[in-house]
Amino acid sequence: MGEEETRAGDLPEPCLAHAIALTSPRDACRCAAVSPAFRAAADSDYVWGRFVPEDHRRAIALHLHAAGRDRGPRKDAYLALCDGGGGGVPVDVDGDGWCRLWLDQASGAKCYALSARRLSLPWEDGDFCWRWAPHARSRFGEVAELMDCSYLDIYGRLPVAVLTRATSYAAYLVYGIAEGHRGLSFPDQEAAVSLGGRVPAESHHRRSVCLRPDEAEARKFWGAGAVIPYGVGGVHVPRLRDDGWWEVEMGRLRTVEAGEHEAPGEDVVASFEVVGSYPKRGLILEGIEFRKLQ
């Protein structure tokens, strides 16, 4: 008599769980549909515990405990960490604070939001340039509102080491516009993402953006007969998010592959700059996000 063939579903649950944990959350969900044995392994606490990033386990545990999400299955806890709209997990990546973390649901990649407090803002006119104010929609509780300035440049910095390896990211400026705004519609605004001073291949060059596209206002700047290149192939325009904030993509990067080494202490820097010198006001700055590129 021949020996019976051993199928993958016949393996002990711990063996299946170990193999599934080496894939991704999306693949784990697909495995759960294969058979009851695969479902038991794919839904196990072992698998979903492995998808939680190790470098923020303490902050995540405290966050889940405070939210009452630490008593059920780890799969439910993982899904709770994927709700970027819920504010994310407060984490401190380099001693500077003012940062929130959440996970991309399909891949488990780490995403971050930097608050306005964490950003480098121009203070050419001292306290008259920006004011800090509470904001009901802000996950950080407060925002920076531009009161008046001539030169506007904004920088956000994050250690490359805290990003997920072998992952394509995009950086986004997250903001609102106050009534009585001025100088935010002219298409002479630029954004970029750099790694240690180097522009990643994914960014190609500094991109033209516009926080508040308004052709009538732009023509006051460029002239009545000017063609304003908003949209595809021209100036990148913002989109209105479900949470009420606007966002505009600043640039892209791809982190090093598994097994490769990034330069020690290297930062990724997202920058926004208005080239022209003229009065500007009314920008409500929530922060900068680094998210996995979809």
PDB file of N, CA and C in Angstrom, residues 111-192:
ATOM      1  N   CYS A 111       2.128  53.832   8.691  1.00  0.00           N
ATOM      2  CA  CYS A 111       1.846  55.164   8.170  1.00  0.00           C
ATOM      3  C   CYS A 111       1.940  56.153   9.331  1.00  0.00           C
ATOM      4  N   TYR A 112       2.366  57.365   9.040  1.00  0.00           N
ATOM      5  CA  TYR A 112       2.583  58.351  10.093  1.00  0.00           C
ATOM      6  C   TYR A 112       1.955  59.693   9.728  1.00  0.00           C
ATOM      7  N   ALA A 113       1.499  60.391  10.757  1.00  0.00           N
ATOM      8  CA  ALA A 113       1.063  61.778  10.621  1.00  0.00           C
ATOM      9  C   ALA A 113       1.900  62.626  11.568  1.00  0.00           C
ATOM     10  N   LEU A 114       2.507  63.669  11.033  1.00  0.00           N
ATOM     11  CA  LEU A 114       3.274  64.614  11.832  1.00  0.00           C
ATOM     12  C   LEU A 114       2.403  65.837  12.086  1.00  0.00           C
ATOM     13  N   SER A 115       2.303  66.255  13.330  1.00  0.00           N
ATOM     14  CA  SER A 115       1.474  67.411  13.650  1.00  0.00           C
ATOM     15  C   SER A 115       2.162  68.692  13.202  1.00  0.00           C
ATOM     16  N   ALA A 116       1.396  69.775  13.154  1.00  0.00           N
ATOM     17  CA  ALA A 116       1.966  71.065  12.807  1.00  0.00           C
ATOM     18  C   ALA A 116       3.047  71.473  13.797  1.00  0.00           C
ATOM     19  N   ARG A 117       2.914  71.058  15.067  1.00  0.00           N
ATOM     20  CA  ARG A 117       3.922  71.379  16.081  1.00  0.00           C
ATOM     21  C   ARG A 117       5.275  70.771  15.743  1.00  0.00           C
ATOM     22  N   ARG A 118       5.258  69.680  15.023  1.00  0.00           N
ATOM     23  CA  ARG A 118       6.492  68.971  14.710  1.00  0.00           C
ATOM     24  C   ARG A 118       7.177  69.521  13.462  1.00  0.00           C
ATOM     25  N   LEU A 119       6.487  70.330  12.702  1.00  0.00           N
ATOM     26  CA  LEU A 119       7.008  70.820  11.435  1.00  0.00           C
ATOM     27  C   LEU A 119       7.868  72.068  11.626  1.00  0.00           C
ATOM     28  N   SER A 120       8.712  72.323  10.640  1.00  0.00           N
ATOM     29  CA  SER A 120       9.499  73.554  10.606  1.00  0.00           C
ATOM     30  C   SER A 120       8.697  74.584   9.829  1.00  0.00           C
ATOM     31  N   LEU A 121       8.328  75.684  10.507  1.00  0.00           N
ATOM     32  CA  LEU A 121       7.499  76.721   9.912  1.00  0.00           C
ATOM     33  C   LEU A 121       8.256  78.046   9.905  1.00  0.00           C
ATOM     34  N   PRO A 122       7.964  78.925   8.937  1.00  0.00           N
ATOM     35  CA  PRO A 122       8.643  80.228   8.911  1.00  0.00           C
ATOM     36  C   PRO A 122       8.107  81.131  10.021  1.00  0.00           C
ATOM     37  N   TRP A 123       9.009  81.813  10.695  1.00  0.00           N
ATOM     38  CA  TRP A 123       8.624  82.739  11.768  1.00  0.00           C
ATOM     39  C   TRP A 123       9.264  84.093  11.522  1.00  0.00           C
ATOM     40  N   GLU A 124       9.200  84.555  10.269  1.00  0.00           N
ATOM     41  CA  GLU A 124       9.884  85.802   9.918  1.00  0.00           C
ATOM     42  C   GLU A 124       9.344  87.004  10.682  1.00  0.00           C
ATOM     43  N   ASP A 125       8.058  86.947  11.053  1.00  0.00           N
ATOM     44  CA  ASP A 125       7.452  88.062  11.776  1.00  0.00           C
ATOM     45  C   ASP A 125       7.119  87.681  13.216  1.00  0.00           C
ATOM     46  N   GLY A 126       7.831  86.689  13.754  1.00  0.00           N
ATOM     47  CA  GLY A 126       7.614  86.288  15.139  1.00  0.00           C
ATOM     48  C   GLY A 126       6.224  85.724  15.353  1.00  0.00           C
ATOM     49  N   ASP A 127       5.628  86.098  16.482  1.00  0.00           N
ATOM     50  CA  ASP A 127       4.319  85.553  16.850  1.00  0.00           C
ATOM     51  C   ASP A 127       3.198  86.058  15.962  1.00  0.00           C
ATOM     52  N   PHE A 128       3.483  87.045  15.104  1.00  0.00           N
ATOM     53  CA  PHE A 128       2.433  87.559  14.232  1.00  0.00           C
ATOM     54  C   PHE A 128       2.276  86.709  12.976  1.00  0.00           C
ATOM     55  N   CYS A 129       3.175  85.769  12.749  1.00  0.00           N
ATOM     56  CA  CYS A 129       3.167  84.960  11.532  1.00  0.00           C
ATOM     57  C   CYS A 129       2.155  83.813  11.630  1.00  0.00           C
ATOM     58  N   TRP A 130       2.209  83.059  12.723  1.00  0.00           N
ATOM     59  CA  TRP A 130       1.314  81.931  12.952  1.00  0.00           C
ATOM     60  C   TRP A 130       0.645  82.079  14.315  1.00  0.00           C
ATOM     61  N   ARG A 131      -0.496  81.446  14.455  1.00  0.00           N
ATOM     62  CA  ARG A 131      -1.095  81.316  15.783  1.00  0.00           C
ATOM     63  C   ARG A 131      -1.556  79.883  15.967  1.00  0.00           C
ATOM     64  N   TRP A 132      -1.415  79.393  17.192  1.00  0.00           N
ATOM     65  CA  TRP A 132      -1.853  78.037  17.524  1.00  0.00           C
ATOM     66  C   TRP A 132      -3.273  78.108  18.058  1.00  0.00           C
ATOM     67  N   ALA A 133      -4.134  77.236  17.544  1.00  0.00           N
ATOM     68  CA  ALA A 133      -5.536  77.286  17.927  1.00  0.00           C
ATOM     69  C   ALA A 133      -6.109  75.877  18.007  1.00  0.00           C
ATOM     70  N   PRO A 134      -7.028  75.631  18.951  1.00  0.00           N
ATOM     71  CA  PRO A 134      -7.705  74.320  18.991  1.00  0.00           C
ATOM     72  C   PRO A 134      -8.574  74.142  17.754  1.00  0.00           C
ATOM     73  N   HIS A 135      -8.747  72.888  17.349  1.00  0.00           N
ATOM     74  CA  HIS A 135      -9.549  72.605  16.158  1.00  0.00           C
ATOM     75  C   HIS A 135     -10.265  71.280  16.365  1.00  0.00           C
ATOM     76  N   ALA A 136     -11.584  71.286  16.171  1.00  0.00           N
ATOM     77  CA  ALA A 136     -12.396  70.105  16.460  1.00  0.00           C
ATOM     78  C   ALA A 136     -12.060  68.921  15.575  1.00  0.00           C
ATOM     79  N   ARG A 137     -11.608  69.165  14.340  1.00  0.00           N
ATOM     80  CA  ARG A 137     -11.335  68.057  13.431  1.00  0.00           C
ATOM     81  C   ARG A 137      -9.908  67.549  13.524  1.00  0.00           C
ATOM     82  N   SER A 138      -9.052  68.218  14.254  1.00  0.00           N
ATOM     83  CA  SER A 138      -7.647  67.821  14.299  1.00  0.00           C
ATOM     84  C   SER A 138      -7.435  66.651  15.250  1.00  0.00           C
ATOM     85  N   ARG A 139      -6.714  65.641  14.794  1.00  0.00           N
ATOM     86  CA  ARG A 139      -6.387  64.497  15.650  1.00  0.00           C
ATOM     87  C   ARG A 139      -5.392  64.900  16.730  1.00  0.00           C
ATOM     88  N   PHE A 140      -4.749  66.045  16.560  1.00  0.00           N
ATOM     89  CA  PHE A 140      -3.777  66.535  17.541  1.00  0.00           C
ATOM     90  C   PHE A 140      -4.382  67.559  18.491  1.00  0.00           C
ATOM     91  N   GLY A 141      -5.622  67.953  18.238  1.00  0.00           N
ATOM     92  CA  GLY A 141      -6.295  68.888  19.128  1.00  0.00           C
ATOM     93  C   GLY A 141      -6.048  70.343  18.805  1.00  0.00           C
ATOM     94  N   GLU A 142      -4.986  70.647  18.053  1.00  0.00           N
ATOM     95  CA  GLU A 142      -4.692  72.021  17.692  1.00  0.00           C
ATOM     96  C   GLU A 142      -4.057  72.073  16.317  1.00  0.00           C
ATOM     97  N   VAL A 143      -4.104  73.257  15.713  1.00  0.00           N
ATOM     98  CA  VAL A 143      -3.543  73.482  14.392  1.00  0.00           C
ATOM     99  C   VAL A 143      -2.754  74.784  14.407  1.00  0.00           C
ATOM    100  N   ALA A 144      -1.988  74.998  13.347  1.00  0.00           N
ATOM    101  CA  ALA A 144      -1.292  76.268  13.162  1.00  0.00           C
ATOM    102  C   ALA A 144      -2.009  77.031  12.050  1.00  0.00           C
ATOM    103  N   GLU A 145      -2.411  78.253  12.338  1.00  0.00           N
ATOM    104  CA  GLU A 145      -3.081  79.083  11.334  1.00  0.00           C
ATOM    105  C   GLU A 145      -2.163  80.221  10.913  1.00  0.00           C
ATOM    106  N   LEU A 146      -1.950  80.322   9.615  1.00  0.00           N
ATOM    107  CA  LEU A 146      -1.099  81.365   9.069  1.00  0.00           C
ATOM    108  C   LEU A 146      -1.832  82.703   9.136  1.00  0.00           C
ATOM    109  N   MET A 147      -1.258  83.654   9.879  1.00  0.00           N
ATOM    110  CA  MET A 147      -1.878  84.962  10.042  1.00  0.00           C
ATOM    111  C   MET A 147      -1.416  85.945   8.972  1.00  0.00           C
ATOM    112  N   ASP A 148      -0.119  85.967   8.733  1.00  0.00           N
ATOM    113  CA  ASP A 148       0.407  86.896   7.737  1.00  0.00           C
ATOM    114  C   ASP A 148       1.888  86.629   7.520  1.00  0.00           C
ATOM    115  N   CYS A 149       2.303  86.477   6.275  1.00  0.00           N
ATOM    116  CA  CYS A 149       3.720  86.330   5.963  1.00  0.00           C
ATOM    117  C   CYS A 149       3.942  86.613   4.486  1.00  0.00           C
ATOM    118  N   SER A 150       5.183  86.828   4.118  1.00  0.00           N
ATOM    119  CA  SER A 150       5.544  87.039   2.713  1.00  0.00           C
ATOM    120  C   SER A 150       6.207  85.809   2.113  1.00  0.00           C
ATOM    121  N   TYR A 151       7.021  85.127   2.927  1.00  0.00           N
ATOM    122  CA  TYR A 151       7.716  83.923   2.480  1.00  0.00           C
ATOM    123  C   TYR A 151       7.137  82.723   3.235  1.00  0.00           C
ATOM    124  N   LEU A 152       6.798  81.674   2.512  1.00  0.00           N
ATOM    125  CA  LEU A 152       6.171  80.504   3.141  1.00  0.00           C
ATOM    126  C   LEU A 152       6.890  79.236   2.718  1.00  0.00           C
ATOM    127  N   ASP A 153       7.513  78.552   3.663  1.00  0.00           N
ATOM    128  CA  ASP A 153       8.099  77.234   3.409  1.00  0.00           C
ATOM    129  C   ASP A 153       7.880  76.364   4.633  1.00  0.00           C
ATOM    130  N   ILE A 154       7.525  75.113   4.384  1.00  0.00           N
ATOM    131  CA  ILE A 154       7.148  74.169   5.432  1.00  0.00           C
ATOM    132  C   ILE A 154       7.945  72.885   5.221  1.00  0.00           C
ATOM    133  N   TYR A 155       8.531  72.366   6.303  1.00  0.00           N
ATOM    134  CA  TYR A 155       9.329  71.140   6.215  1.00  0.00           C
ATOM    135  C   TYR A 155       8.878  70.153   7.283  1.00  0.00           C
ATOM    136  N   GLY A 156       8.747  68.888   6.899  1.00  0.00           N
ATOM    137  CA  GLY A 156       8.470  67.815   7.836  1.00  0.00           C
ATOM    138  C   GLY A 156       9.541  66.749   7.718  1.00  0.00           C
ATOM    139  N   ARG A 157      10.045  66.278   8.852  1.00  0.00           N
ATOM    140  CA  ARG A 157      11.179  65.352   8.867  1.00  0.00           C
ATOM    141  C   ARG A 157      10.803  64.101   9.666  1.00  0.00           C
ATOM    142  N   LEU A 158      11.182  62.918   9.136  1.00  0.00           N
ATOM    143  CA  LEU A 158      10.888  61.649   9.803  1.00  0.00           C
ATOM    144  C   LEU A 158      12.050  60.690   9.583  1.00  0.00           C
ATOM    145  N   PRO A 159      12.509  59.978  10.618  1.00  0.00           N
ATOM    146  CA  PRO A 159      13.589  59.008  10.412  1.00  0.00           C
ATOM    147  C   PRO A 159      13.169  57.916   9.427  1.00  0.00           C
ATOM    148  N   VAL A 160      14.002  57.636   8.450  1.00  0.00           N
ATOM    149  CA  VAL A 160      13.693  56.616   7.452  1.00  0.00           C
ATOM    150  C   VAL A 160      13.523  55.248   8.119  1.00  0.00           C
ATOM    151  N   ALA A 161      14.250  55.015   9.200  1.00  0.00           N
ATOM    152  CA  ALA A 161      14.246  53.700   9.848  1.00  0.00           C
ATOM    153  C   ALA A 161      12.883  53.317  10.410  1.00  0.00           C
ATOM    154  N   VAL A 162      11.992  54.290  10.673  1.00  0.00           N
ATOM    155  CA  VAL A 162      10.685  53.945  11.250  1.00  0.00           C
ATOM    156  C   VAL A 162       9.673  53.557  10.179  1.00  0.00           C
ATOM    157  N   LEU A 163      10.000  53.776   8.901  1.00  0.00           N
ATOM    158  CA  LEU A 163       9.109  53.369   7.823  1.00  0.00           C
ATOM    159  C   LEU A 163       9.275  51.880   7.534  1.00  0.00           C
ATOM    160  N   THR A 164       8.268  51.287   6.929  1.00  0.00           N
ATOM    161  CA  THR A 164       8.316  49.866   6.580  1.00  0.00           C
ATOM    162  C   THR A 164       9.218  49.671   5.363  1.00  0.00           C
ATOM    163  N   ARG A 165      10.063  48.660   5.423  1.00  0.00           N
ATOM    164  CA  ARG A 165      11.002  48.397   4.327  1.00  0.00           C
ATOM    165  C   ARG A 165      10.276  47.926   3.066  1.00  0.00           C
ATOM    166  N   ALA A 166      10.964  48.136   1.944  1.00  0.00           N
ATOM    167  CA  ALA A 166      10.477  47.670   0.636  1.00  0.00           C
ATOM    168  C   ALA A 166       9.048  48.133   0.363  1.00  0.00           C
ATOM    169  N   THR A 167       8.795  49.400   0.677  1.00  0.00           N
ATOM    170  CA  THR A 167       7.444  49.943   0.548  1.00  0.00           C
ATOM    171  C   THR A 167       7.503  51.300  -0.144  1.00  0.00           C
ATOM    172  N   SER A 168       6.583  51.526  -1.066  1.00  0.00           N
ATOM    173  CA  SER A 168       6.465  52.828  -1.726  1.00  0.00           C
ATOM    174  C   SER A 168       5.542  53.731  -0.922  1.00  0.00           C
ATOM    175  N   TYR A 169       6.030  54.922  -0.606  1.00  0.00           N
ATOM    176  CA  TYR A 169       5.295  55.888   0.199  1.00  0.00           C
ATOM    177  C   TYR A 169       5.031  57.157  -0.601  1.00  0.00           C
ATOM    178  N   ALA A 170       4.004  57.883  -0.185  1.00  0.00           N
ATOM    179  CA  ALA A 170       3.762  59.242  -0.658  1.00  0.00           C
ATOM    180  C   ALA A 170       3.577  60.123   0.572  1.00  0.00           C
ATOM    181  N   ALA A 171       4.025  61.369   0.465  1.00  0.00           N
ATOM    182  CA  ALA A 171       3.856  62.349   1.532  1.00  0.00           C
ATOM    183  C   ALA A 171       2.757  63.326   1.128  1.00  0.00           C
ATOM    184  N   TYR A 172       1.932  63.721   2.102  1.00  0.00           N
ATOM    185  CA  TYR A 172       0.802  64.597   1.825  1.00  0.00           C
ATOM    186  C   TYR A 172       0.776  65.748   2.828  1.00  0.00           C
ATOM    187  N   LEU A 173       0.559  66.961   2.331  1.00  0.00           N
ATOM    188  CA  LEU A 173       0.305  68.103   3.192  1.00  0.00           C
ATOM    189  C   LEU A 173      -1.189  68.121   3.483  1.00  0.00           C
ATOM    190  N   VAL A 174      -1.550  68.142   4.779  1.00  0.00           N
ATOM    191  CA  VAL A 174      -2.951  68.097   5.207  1.00  0.00           C
ATOM    192  C   VAL A 174      -3.297  69.453   5.804  1.00  0.00           C
ATOM    193  N   TYR A 175      -4.346  70.086   5.307  1.00  0.00           N
ATOM    194  CA  TYR A 175      -4.599  71.474   5.680  1.00  0.00           C
ATOM    195  C   TYR A 175      -6.058  71.861   5.447  1.00  0.00           C
ATOM    196  N   GLY A 176      -6.391  73.048   5.905  1.00  0.00           N
ATOM    197  CA  GLY A 176      -7.673  73.677   5.625  1.00  0.00           C
ATOM    198  C   GLY A 176      -7.415  75.108   5.188  1.00  0.00           C
ATOM    199  N   ILE A 177      -8.477  75.778   4.757  1.00  0.00           N
ATOM    200  CA  ILE A 177      -8.377  77.162   4.304  1.00  0.00           C
ATOM    201  C   ILE A 177      -9.380  77.993   5.105  1.00  0.00           C
ATOM    202  N   ALA A 178      -8.893  79.073   5.718  1.00  0.00           N
ATOM    203  CA  ALA A 178      -9.749  79.948   6.512  1.00  0.00           C
ATOM    204  C   ALA A 178     -10.422  80.992   5.618  1.00  0.00           C
ATOM    205  N   GLU A 179     -11.535  81.537   6.106  1.00  0.00           N
ATOM    206  CA  GLU A 179     -12.178  82.636   5.399  1.00  0.00           C
ATOM    207  C   GLU A 179     -11.230  83.831   5.371  1.00  0.00           C
ATOM    208  N   GLY A 180     -11.285  84.578   4.285  1.00  0.00           N
ATOM    209  CA  GLY A 180     -10.412  85.732   4.162  1.00  0.00           C
ATOM    210  C   GLY A 180      -8.988  85.359   3.782  1.00  0.00           C
ATOM    211  N   HIS A 181      -8.795  84.133   3.263  1.00  0.00           N
ATOM    212  CA  HIS A 181      -7.454  83.700   2.875  1.00  0.00           C
ATOM    213  C   HIS A 181      -6.920  84.574   1.745  1.00  0.00           C
ATOM    214  N   ARG A 182      -5.629  84.582   1.616  1.00  0.00           N
ATOM    215  CA  ARG A 182      -4.985  85.408   0.591  1.00  0.00           C
ATOM    216  C   ARG A 182      -3.665  84.778   0.163  1.00  0.00           C
ATOM    217  N   GLY A 183      -3.364  84.840  -1.129  1.00  0.00           N
ATOM    218  CA  GLY A 183      -2.065  84.411  -1.631  1.00  0.00           C
ATOM    219  C   GLY A 183      -1.854  82.916  -1.685  1.00  0.00           C
ATOM    220  N   LEU A 184      -2.924  82.108  -1.628  1.00  0.00           N
ATOM    221  CA  LEU A 184      -2.790  80.654  -1.640  1.00  0.00           C
ATOM    222  C   LEU A 184      -3.256  80.038  -2.956  1.00  0.00           C
ATOM    223  N   SER A 185      -3.644  80.878  -3.920  1.00  0.00           N
ATOM    224  CA  SER A 185      -4.190  80.383  -5.185  1.00  0.00           C
ATOM    225  C   SER A 185      -3.224  80.497  -6.346  1.00  0.00           C
ATOM    226  N   PHE A 186      -2.102  81.161  -6.132  1.00  0.00           N
ATOM    227  CA  PHE A 186      -1.171  81.361  -7.232  1.00  0.00           C
ATOM    228  C   PHE A 186      -0.353  80.092  -7.471  1.00  0.00           C
ATOM    229  N   PRO A 187      -0.266  79.613  -8.726  1.00  0.00           N
ATOM    230  CA  PRO A 187       0.452  78.363  -9.015  1.00  0.00           C
ATOM    231  C   PRO A 187       1.970  78.550  -9.085  1.00  0.00           C
ATOM    232  N   ASP A 188       2.545  79.097  -8.031  1.00  0.00           N
ATOM    233  CA  ASP A 188       4.011  79.180  -7.948  1.00  0.00           C
ATOM    234  C   ASP A 188       4.472  78.468  -6.685  1.00  0.00           C
ATOM    235  N   GLN A 189       3.761  77.383  -6.358  1.00  0.00           N
ATOM    236  CA  GLN A 189       4.046  76.604  -5.157  1.00  0.00           C
ATOM    237  C   GLN A 189       4.711  75.291  -5.565  1.00  0.00           C
ATOM    238  N   GLU A 190       5.697  74.864  -4.784  1.00  0.00           N
ATOM    239  CA  GLU A 190       6.435  73.646  -5.103  1.00  0.00           C
ATOM    240  C   GLU A 190       6.513  72.740  -3.877  1.00  0.00           C
ATOM    241  N   ALA A 191       6.598  71.443  -4.144  1.00  0.00           N
ATOM    242  CA  ALA A 191       6.737  70.451  -3.068  1.00  0.00           C
ATOM    243  C   ALA A 191       7.709  69.381  -3.525  1.00  0.00           C
ATOM    244  N   ALA A 192       8.337  68.710  -2.565  1.00  0.00           N
ATOM    245  CA  ALA A 192       9.296  67.655  -2.893  1.00  0.00           C
ATOM    246  C   ALA A 192       9.493  66.758  -1.683  1.00  0.00           C
TER     247      ALA A 192
END
